[in-house]
Short mmCIF file of N, CA, C and O in Angstrom, two decimals:
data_model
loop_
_atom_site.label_atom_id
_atom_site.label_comp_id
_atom_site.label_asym_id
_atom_site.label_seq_id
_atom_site.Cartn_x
_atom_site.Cartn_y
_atom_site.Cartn_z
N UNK A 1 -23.31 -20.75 -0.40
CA UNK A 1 -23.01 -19.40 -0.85
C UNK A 1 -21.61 -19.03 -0.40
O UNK A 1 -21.36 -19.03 0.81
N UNK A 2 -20.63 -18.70 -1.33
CA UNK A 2 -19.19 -18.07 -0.93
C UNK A 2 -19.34 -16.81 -0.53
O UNK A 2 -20.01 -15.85 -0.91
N UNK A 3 -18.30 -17.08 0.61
CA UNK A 3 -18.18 -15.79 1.74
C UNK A 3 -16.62 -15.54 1.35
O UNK A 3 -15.76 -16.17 0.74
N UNK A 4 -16.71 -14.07 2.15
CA UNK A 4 -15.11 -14.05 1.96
C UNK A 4 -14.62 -12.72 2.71
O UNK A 4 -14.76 -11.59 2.25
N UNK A 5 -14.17 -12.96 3.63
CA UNK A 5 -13.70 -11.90 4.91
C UNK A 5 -12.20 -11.29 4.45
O UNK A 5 -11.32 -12.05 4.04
N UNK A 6 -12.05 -10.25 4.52
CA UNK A 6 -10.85 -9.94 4.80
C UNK A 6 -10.23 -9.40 6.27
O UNK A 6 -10.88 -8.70 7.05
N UNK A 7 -8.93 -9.83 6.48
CA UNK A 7 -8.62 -9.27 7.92
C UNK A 7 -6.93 -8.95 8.19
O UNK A 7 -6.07 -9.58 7.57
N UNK A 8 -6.68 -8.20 8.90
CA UNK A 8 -5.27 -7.32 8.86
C UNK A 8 -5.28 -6.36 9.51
O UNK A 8 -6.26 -6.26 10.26
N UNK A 9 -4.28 -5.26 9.55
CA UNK A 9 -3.88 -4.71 10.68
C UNK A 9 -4.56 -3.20 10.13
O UNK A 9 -4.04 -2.94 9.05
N UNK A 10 -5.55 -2.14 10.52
CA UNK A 10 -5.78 -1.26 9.83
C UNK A 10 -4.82 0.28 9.67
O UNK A 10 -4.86 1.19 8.84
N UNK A 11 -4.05 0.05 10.79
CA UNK A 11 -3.12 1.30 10.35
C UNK A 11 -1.87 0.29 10.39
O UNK A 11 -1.63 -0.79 10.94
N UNK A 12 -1.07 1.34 9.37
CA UNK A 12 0.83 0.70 9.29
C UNK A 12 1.37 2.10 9.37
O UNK A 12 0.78 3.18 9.37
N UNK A 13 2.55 1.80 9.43
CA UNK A 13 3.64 3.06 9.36
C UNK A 13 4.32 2.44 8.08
O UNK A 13 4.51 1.26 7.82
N UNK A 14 4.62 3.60 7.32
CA UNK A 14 5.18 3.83 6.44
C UNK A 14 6.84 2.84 6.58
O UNK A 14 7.71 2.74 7.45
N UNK A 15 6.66 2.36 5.46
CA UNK A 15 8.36 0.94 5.44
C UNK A 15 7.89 0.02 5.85
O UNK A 15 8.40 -0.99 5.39
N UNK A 16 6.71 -0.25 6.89
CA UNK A 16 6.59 -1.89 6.98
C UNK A 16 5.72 -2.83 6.01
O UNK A 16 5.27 -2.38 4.96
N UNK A 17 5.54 -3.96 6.35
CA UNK A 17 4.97 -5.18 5.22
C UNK A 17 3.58 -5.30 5.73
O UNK A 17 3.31 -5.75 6.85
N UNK A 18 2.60 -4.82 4.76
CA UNK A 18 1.45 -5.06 4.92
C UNK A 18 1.07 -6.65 4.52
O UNK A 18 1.27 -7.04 3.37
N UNK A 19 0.42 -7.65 5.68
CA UNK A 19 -0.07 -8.98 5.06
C UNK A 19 -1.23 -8.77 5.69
O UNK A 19 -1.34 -8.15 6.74
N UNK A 20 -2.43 -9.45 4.87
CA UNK A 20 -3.83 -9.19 4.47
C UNK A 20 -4.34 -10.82 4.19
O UNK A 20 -3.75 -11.52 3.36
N UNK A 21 -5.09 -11.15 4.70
CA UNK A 21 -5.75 -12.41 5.02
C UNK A 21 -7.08 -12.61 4.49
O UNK A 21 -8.00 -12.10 5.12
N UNK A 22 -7.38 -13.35 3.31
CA UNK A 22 -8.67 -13.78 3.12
C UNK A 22 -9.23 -14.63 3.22
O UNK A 22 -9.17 -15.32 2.21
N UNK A 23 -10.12 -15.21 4.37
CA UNK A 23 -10.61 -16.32 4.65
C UNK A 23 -11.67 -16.57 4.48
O UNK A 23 -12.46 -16.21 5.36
N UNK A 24 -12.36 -17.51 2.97
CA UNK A 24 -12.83 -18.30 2.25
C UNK A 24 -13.85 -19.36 3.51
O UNK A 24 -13.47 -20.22 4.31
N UNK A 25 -15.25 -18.83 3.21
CA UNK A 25 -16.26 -19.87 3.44
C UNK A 25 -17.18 -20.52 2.44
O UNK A 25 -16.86 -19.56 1.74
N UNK A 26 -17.90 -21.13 1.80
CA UNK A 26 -19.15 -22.06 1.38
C UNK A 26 -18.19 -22.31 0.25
O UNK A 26 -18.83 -22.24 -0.79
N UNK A 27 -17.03 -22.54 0.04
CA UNK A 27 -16.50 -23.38 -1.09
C UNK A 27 -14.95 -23.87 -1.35
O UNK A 27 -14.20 -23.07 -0.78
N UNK A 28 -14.61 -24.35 -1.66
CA UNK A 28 -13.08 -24.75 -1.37
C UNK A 28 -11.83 -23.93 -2.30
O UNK A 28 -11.80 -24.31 -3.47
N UNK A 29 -11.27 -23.36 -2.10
CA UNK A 29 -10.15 -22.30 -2.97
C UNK A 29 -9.73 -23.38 -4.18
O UNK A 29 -9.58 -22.92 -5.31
N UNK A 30 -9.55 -24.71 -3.97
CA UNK A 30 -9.06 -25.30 -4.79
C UNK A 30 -9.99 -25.74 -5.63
O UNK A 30 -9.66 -26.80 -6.16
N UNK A 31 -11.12 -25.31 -5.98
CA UNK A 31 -12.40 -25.41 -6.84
C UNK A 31 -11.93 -24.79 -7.92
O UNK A 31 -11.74 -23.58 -8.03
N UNK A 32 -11.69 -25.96 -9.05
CA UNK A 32 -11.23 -25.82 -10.32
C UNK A 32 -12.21 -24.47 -10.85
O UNK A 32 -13.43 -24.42 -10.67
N UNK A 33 -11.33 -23.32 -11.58
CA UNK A 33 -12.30 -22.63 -12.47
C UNK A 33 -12.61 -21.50 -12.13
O UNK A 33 -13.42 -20.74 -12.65
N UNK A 34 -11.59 -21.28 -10.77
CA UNK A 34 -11.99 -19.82 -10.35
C UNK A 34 -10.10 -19.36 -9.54
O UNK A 34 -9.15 -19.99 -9.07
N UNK A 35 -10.45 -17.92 -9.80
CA UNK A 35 -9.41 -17.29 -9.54
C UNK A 35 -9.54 -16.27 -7.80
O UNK A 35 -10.63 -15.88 -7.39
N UNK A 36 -8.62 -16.10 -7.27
CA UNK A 36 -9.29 -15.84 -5.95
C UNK A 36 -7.90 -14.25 -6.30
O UNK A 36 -6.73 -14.50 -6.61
N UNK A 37 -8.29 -13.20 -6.18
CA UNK A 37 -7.58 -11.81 -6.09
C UNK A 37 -7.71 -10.98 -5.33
O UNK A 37 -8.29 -11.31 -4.29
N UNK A 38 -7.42 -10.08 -5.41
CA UNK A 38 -6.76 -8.90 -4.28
C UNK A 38 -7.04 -7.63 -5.25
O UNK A 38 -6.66 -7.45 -6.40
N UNK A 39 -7.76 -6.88 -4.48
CA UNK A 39 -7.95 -5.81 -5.58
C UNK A 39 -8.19 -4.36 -4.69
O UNK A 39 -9.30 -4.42 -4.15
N UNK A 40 -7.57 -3.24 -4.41
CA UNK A 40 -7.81 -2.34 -3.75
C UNK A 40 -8.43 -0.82 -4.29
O UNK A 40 -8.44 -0.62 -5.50
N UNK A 41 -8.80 -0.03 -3.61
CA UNK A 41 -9.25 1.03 -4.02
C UNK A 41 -8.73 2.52 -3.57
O UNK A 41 -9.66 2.91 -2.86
N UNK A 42 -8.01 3.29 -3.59
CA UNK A 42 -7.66 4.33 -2.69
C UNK A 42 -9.09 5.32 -2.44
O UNK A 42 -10.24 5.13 -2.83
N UNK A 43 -8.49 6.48 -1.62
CA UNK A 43 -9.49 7.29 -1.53
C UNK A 43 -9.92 8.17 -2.81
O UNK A 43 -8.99 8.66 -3.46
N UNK A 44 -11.01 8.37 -3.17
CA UNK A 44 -10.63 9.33 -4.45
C UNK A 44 -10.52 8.63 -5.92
O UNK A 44 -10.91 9.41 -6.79
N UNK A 45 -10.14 7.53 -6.35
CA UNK A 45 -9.09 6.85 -6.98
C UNK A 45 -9.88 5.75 -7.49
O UNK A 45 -10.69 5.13 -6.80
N UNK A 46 -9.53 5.45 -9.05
CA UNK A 46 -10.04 4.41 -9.37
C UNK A 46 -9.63 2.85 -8.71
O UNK A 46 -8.51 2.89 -8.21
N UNK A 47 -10.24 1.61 -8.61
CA UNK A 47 -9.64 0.21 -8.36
C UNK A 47 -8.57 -0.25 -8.70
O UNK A 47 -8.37 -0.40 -9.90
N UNK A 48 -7.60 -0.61 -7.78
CA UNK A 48 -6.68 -1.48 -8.83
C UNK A 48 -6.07 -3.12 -8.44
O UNK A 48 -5.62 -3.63 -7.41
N UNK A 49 -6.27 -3.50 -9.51
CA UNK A 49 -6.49 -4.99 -9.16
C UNK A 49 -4.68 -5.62 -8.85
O UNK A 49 -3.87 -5.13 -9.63
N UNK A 50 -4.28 -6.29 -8.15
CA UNK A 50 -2.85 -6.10 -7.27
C UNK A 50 -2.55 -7.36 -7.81
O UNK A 50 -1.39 -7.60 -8.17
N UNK A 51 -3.62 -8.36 -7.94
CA UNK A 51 -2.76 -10.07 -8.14
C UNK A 51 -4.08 -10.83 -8.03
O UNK A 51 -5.21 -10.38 -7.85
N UNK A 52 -3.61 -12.32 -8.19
CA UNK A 52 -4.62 -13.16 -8.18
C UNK A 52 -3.85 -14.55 -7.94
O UNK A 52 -2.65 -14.62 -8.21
N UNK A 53 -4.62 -15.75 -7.39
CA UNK A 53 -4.26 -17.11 -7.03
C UNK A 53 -4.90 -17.43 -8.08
O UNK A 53 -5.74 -16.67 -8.57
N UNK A 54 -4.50 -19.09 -8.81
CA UNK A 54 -5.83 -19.51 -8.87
C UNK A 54 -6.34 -20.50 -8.73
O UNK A 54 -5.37 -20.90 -8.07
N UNK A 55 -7.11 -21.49 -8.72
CA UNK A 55 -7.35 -22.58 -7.90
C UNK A 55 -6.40 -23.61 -8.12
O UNK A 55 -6.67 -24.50 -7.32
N UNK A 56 -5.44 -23.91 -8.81
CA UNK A 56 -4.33 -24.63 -8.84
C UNK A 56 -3.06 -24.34 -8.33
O UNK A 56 -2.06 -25.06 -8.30
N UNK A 57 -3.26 -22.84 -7.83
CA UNK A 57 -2.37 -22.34 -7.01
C UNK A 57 -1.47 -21.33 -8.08
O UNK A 57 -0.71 -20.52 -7.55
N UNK A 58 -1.52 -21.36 -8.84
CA UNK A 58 -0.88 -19.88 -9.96
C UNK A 58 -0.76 -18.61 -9.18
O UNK A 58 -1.35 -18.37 -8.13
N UNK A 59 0.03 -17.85 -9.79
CA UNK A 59 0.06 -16.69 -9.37
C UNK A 59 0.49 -15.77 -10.35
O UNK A 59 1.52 -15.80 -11.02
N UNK A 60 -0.66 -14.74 -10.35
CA UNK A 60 -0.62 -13.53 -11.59
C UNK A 60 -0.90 -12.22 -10.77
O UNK A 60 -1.91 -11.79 -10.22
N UNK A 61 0.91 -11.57 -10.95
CA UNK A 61 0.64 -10.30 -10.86
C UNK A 61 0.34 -9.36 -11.34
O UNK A 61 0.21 -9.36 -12.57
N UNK A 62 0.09 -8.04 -10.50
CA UNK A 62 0.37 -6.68 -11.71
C UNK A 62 1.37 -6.30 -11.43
O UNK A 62 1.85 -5.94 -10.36
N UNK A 63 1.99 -6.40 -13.15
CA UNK A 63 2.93 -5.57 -13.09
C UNK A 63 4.00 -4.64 -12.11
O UNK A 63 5.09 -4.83 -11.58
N UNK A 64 2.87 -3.38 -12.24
CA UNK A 64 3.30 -2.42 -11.51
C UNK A 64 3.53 -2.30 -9.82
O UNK A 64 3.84 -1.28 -9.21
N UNK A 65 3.26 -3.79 -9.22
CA UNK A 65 3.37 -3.93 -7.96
C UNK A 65 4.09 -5.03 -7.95
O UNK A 65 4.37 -5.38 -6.81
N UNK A 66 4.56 -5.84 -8.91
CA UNK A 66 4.87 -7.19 -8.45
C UNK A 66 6.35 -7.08 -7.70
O UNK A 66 6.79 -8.03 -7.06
N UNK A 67 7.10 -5.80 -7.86
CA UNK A 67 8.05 -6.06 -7.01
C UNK A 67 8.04 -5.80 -5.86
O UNK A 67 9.16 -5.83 -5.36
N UNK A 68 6.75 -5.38 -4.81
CA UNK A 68 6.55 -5.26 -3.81
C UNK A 68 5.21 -6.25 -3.03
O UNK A 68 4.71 -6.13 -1.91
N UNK A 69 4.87 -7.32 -4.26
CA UNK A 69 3.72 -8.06 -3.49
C UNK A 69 4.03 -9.37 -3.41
O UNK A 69 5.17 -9.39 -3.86
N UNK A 70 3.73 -10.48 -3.13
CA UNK A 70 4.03 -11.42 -2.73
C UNK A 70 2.66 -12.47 -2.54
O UNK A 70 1.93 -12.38 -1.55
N UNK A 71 2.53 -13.07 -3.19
CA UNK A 71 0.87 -14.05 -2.85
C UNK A 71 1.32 -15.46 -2.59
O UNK A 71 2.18 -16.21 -3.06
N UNK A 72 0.35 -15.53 -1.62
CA UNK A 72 0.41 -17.39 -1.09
C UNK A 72 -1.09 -18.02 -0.83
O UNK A 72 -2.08 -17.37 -1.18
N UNK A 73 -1.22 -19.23 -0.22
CA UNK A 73 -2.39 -19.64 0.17
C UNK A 73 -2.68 -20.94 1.36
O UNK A 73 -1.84 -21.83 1.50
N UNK A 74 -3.36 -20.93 1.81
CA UNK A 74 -3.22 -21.85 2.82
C UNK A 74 -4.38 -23.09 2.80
O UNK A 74 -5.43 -22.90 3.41
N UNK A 75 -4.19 -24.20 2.17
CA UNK A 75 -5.21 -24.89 1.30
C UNK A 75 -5.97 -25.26 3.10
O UNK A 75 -7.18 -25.05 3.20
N UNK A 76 -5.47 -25.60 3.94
CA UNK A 76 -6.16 -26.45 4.98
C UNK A 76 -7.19 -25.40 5.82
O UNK A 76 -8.09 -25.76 6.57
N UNK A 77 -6.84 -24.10 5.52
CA UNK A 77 -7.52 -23.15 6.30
C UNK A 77 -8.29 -22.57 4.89
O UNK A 77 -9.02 -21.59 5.07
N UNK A 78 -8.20 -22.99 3.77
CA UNK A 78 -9.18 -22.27 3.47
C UNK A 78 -8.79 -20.36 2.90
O UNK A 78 -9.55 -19.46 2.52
N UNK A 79 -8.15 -20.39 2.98
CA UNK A 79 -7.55 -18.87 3.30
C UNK A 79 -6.28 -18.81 1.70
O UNK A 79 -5.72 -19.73 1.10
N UNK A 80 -6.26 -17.28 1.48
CA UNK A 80 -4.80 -16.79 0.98
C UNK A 80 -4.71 -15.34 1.70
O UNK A 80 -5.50 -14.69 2.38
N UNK A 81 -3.07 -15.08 1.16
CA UNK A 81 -2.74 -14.01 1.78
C UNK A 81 -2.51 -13.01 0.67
O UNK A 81 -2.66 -13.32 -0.52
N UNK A 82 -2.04 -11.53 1.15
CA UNK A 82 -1.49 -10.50 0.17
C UNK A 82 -0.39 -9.79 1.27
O UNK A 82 -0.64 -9.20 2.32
N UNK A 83 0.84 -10.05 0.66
CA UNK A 83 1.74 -9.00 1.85
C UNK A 83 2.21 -7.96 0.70
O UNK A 83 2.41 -8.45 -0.42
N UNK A 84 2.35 -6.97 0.83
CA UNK A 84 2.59 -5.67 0.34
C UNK A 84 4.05 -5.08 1.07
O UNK A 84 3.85 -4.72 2.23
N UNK A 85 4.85 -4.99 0.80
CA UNK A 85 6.24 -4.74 1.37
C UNK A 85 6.76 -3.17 0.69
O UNK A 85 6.91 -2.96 -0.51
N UNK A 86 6.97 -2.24 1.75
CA UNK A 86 7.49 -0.88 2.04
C UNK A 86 6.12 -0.43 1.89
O UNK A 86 5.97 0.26 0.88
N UNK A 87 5.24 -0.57 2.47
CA UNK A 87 3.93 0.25 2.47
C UNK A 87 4.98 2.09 2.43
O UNK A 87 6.13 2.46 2.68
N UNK A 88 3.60 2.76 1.92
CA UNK A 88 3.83 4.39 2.26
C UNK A 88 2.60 4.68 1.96
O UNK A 88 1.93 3.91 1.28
N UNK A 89 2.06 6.01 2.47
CA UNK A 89 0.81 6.39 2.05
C UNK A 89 0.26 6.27 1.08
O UNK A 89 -0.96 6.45 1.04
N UNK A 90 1.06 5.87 -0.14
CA UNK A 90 -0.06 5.90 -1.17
C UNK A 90 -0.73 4.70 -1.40
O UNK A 90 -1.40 4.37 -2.38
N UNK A 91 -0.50 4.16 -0.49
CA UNK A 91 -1.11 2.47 -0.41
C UNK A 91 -2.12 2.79 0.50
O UNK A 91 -2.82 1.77 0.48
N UNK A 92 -2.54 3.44 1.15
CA UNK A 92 -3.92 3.66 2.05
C UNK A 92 -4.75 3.17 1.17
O UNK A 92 -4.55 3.40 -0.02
N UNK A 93 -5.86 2.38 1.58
CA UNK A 93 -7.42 2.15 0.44
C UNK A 93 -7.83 1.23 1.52
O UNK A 93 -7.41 1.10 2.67
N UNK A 94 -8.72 0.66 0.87
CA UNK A 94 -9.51 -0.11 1.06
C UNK A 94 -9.82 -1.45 0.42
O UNK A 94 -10.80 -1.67 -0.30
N UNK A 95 -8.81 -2.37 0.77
CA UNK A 95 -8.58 -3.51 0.03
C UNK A 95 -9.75 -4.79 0.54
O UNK A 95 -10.35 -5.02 1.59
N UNK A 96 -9.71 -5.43 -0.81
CA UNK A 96 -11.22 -6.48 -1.13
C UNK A 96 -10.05 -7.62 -1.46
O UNK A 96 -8.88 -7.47 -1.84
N UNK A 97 -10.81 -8.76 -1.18
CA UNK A 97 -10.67 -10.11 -1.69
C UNK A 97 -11.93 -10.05 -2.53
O UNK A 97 -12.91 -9.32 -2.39
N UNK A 98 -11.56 -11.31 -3.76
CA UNK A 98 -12.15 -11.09 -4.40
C UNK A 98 -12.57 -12.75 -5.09
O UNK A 98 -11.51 -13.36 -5.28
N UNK A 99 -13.50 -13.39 -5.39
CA UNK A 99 -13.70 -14.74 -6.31
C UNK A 99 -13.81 -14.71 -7.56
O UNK A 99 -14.56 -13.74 -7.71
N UNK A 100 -13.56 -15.13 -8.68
CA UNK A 100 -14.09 -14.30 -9.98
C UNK A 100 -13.66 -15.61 -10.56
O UNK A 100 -12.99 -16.40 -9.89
N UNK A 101 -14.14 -15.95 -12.20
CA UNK A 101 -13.75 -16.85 -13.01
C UNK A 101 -12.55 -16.37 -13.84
O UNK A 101 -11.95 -17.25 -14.45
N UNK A 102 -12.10 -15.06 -13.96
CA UNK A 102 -11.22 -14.36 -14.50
C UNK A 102 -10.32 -14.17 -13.30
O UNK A 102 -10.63 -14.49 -12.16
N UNK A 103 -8.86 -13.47 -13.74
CA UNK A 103 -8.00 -13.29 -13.15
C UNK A 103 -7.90 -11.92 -12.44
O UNK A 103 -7.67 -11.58 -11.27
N UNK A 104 -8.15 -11.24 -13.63
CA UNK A 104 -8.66 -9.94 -13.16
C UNK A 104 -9.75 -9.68 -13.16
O UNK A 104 -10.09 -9.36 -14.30
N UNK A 105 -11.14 -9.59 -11.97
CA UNK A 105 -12.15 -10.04 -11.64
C UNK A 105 -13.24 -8.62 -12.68
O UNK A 105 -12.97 -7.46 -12.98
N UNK A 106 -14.37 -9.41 -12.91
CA UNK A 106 -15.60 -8.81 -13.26
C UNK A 106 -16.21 -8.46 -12.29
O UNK A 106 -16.08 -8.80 -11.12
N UNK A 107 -17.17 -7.47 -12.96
CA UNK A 107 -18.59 -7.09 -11.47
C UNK A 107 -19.54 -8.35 -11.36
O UNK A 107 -20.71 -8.37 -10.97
N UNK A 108 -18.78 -9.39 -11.81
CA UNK A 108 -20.43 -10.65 -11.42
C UNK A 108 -19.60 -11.12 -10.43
O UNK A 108 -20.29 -11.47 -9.47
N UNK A 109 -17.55 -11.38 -10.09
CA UNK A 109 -17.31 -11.85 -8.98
C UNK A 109 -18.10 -11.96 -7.59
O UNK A 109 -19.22 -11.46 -7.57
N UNK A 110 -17.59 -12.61 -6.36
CA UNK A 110 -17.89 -12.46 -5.23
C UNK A 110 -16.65 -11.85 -4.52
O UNK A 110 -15.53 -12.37 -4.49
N UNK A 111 -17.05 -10.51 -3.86
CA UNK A 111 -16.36 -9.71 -2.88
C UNK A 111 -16.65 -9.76 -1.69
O UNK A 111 -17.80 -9.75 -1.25
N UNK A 112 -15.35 -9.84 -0.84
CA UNK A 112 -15.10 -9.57 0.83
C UNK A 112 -16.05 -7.87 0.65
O UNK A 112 -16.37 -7.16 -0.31
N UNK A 113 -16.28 -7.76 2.51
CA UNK A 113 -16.69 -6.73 2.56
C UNK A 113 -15.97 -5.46 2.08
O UNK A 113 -16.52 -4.44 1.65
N UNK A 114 -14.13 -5.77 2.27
CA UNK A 114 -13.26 -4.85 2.05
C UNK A 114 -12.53 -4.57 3.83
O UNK A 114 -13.10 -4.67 4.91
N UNK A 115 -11.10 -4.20 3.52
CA UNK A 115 -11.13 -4.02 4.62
C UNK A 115 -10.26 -2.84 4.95
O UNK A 115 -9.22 -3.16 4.39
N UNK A 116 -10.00 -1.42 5.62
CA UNK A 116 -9.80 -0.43 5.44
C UNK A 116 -8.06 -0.37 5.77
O UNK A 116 -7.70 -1.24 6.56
N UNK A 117 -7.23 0.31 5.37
CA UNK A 117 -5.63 0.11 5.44
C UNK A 117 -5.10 1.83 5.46
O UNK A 117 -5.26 2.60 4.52
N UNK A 118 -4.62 2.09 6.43
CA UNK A 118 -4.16 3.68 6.71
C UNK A 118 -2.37 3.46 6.65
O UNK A 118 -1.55 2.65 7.08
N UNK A 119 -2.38 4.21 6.17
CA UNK A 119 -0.31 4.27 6.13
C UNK A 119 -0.42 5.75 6.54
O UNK A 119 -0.98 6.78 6.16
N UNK A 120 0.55 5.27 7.68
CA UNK A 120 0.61 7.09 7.90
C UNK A 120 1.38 6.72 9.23
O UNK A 120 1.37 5.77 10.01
N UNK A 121 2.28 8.37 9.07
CA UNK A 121 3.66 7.96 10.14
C UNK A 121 3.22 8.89 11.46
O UNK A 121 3.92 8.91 12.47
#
């Protein structure tokens, strides 16, 4: 059964680089056929899906963030990252890793618990 933790720093100050760690148990990231993403939620606020790996190592952003996000992965650990650069409050949420066969994940994916992110000076 795929697990999937997220872990990072829960408060930032406003201007620094948020990096966000998802570390991948019961299956290998490089398992043809699936896309591994980053998808957050603010308070209040609908989801919004930030980027995605995918098991060949691709990388698909959104748009509207790609000039502040940055995705990698770390095949031996099992793990990818999400760094987010000039955080400010409106980046507070509650960000998920995410498994999905799509890029931009369905409700049948497998989700991290989520993990909570405060910007505030």
């Amino acid at each position: 059964q795929v697990q999937l933790q997220e872990s990072g720093p829960g408060l930032m100050k406003p201007s620094q680089t948020l990096s966000l760690t998802c570390t991948v148990s019961g299956t290998s990231i490089t398992t043809d056929g699936y896309y591994w993403s980053w998808i957050r939620r603010p308070p209040g606020e609908v989801q919004e899906w930030m980027g995605a790996i995918s098991s060949s190592g691709g990388i698909y952003s959104n748009p509207s963030l790609k000039s502040r996000t940055s995705f990698s992965r770390d095949t031996s650990k099992n793990q990818f990252t999400l760094e987010l650069k000039s955080v400010t409050p409106k980046d507070t949420a509650v960000y998920y890793c995410v498994r999905d066969r799509m890029a931009i994940p369905t409700n049948s994916g497998s989700w991290g618990q989520g993990t909570q992110v405060t910007v505030s000076s």
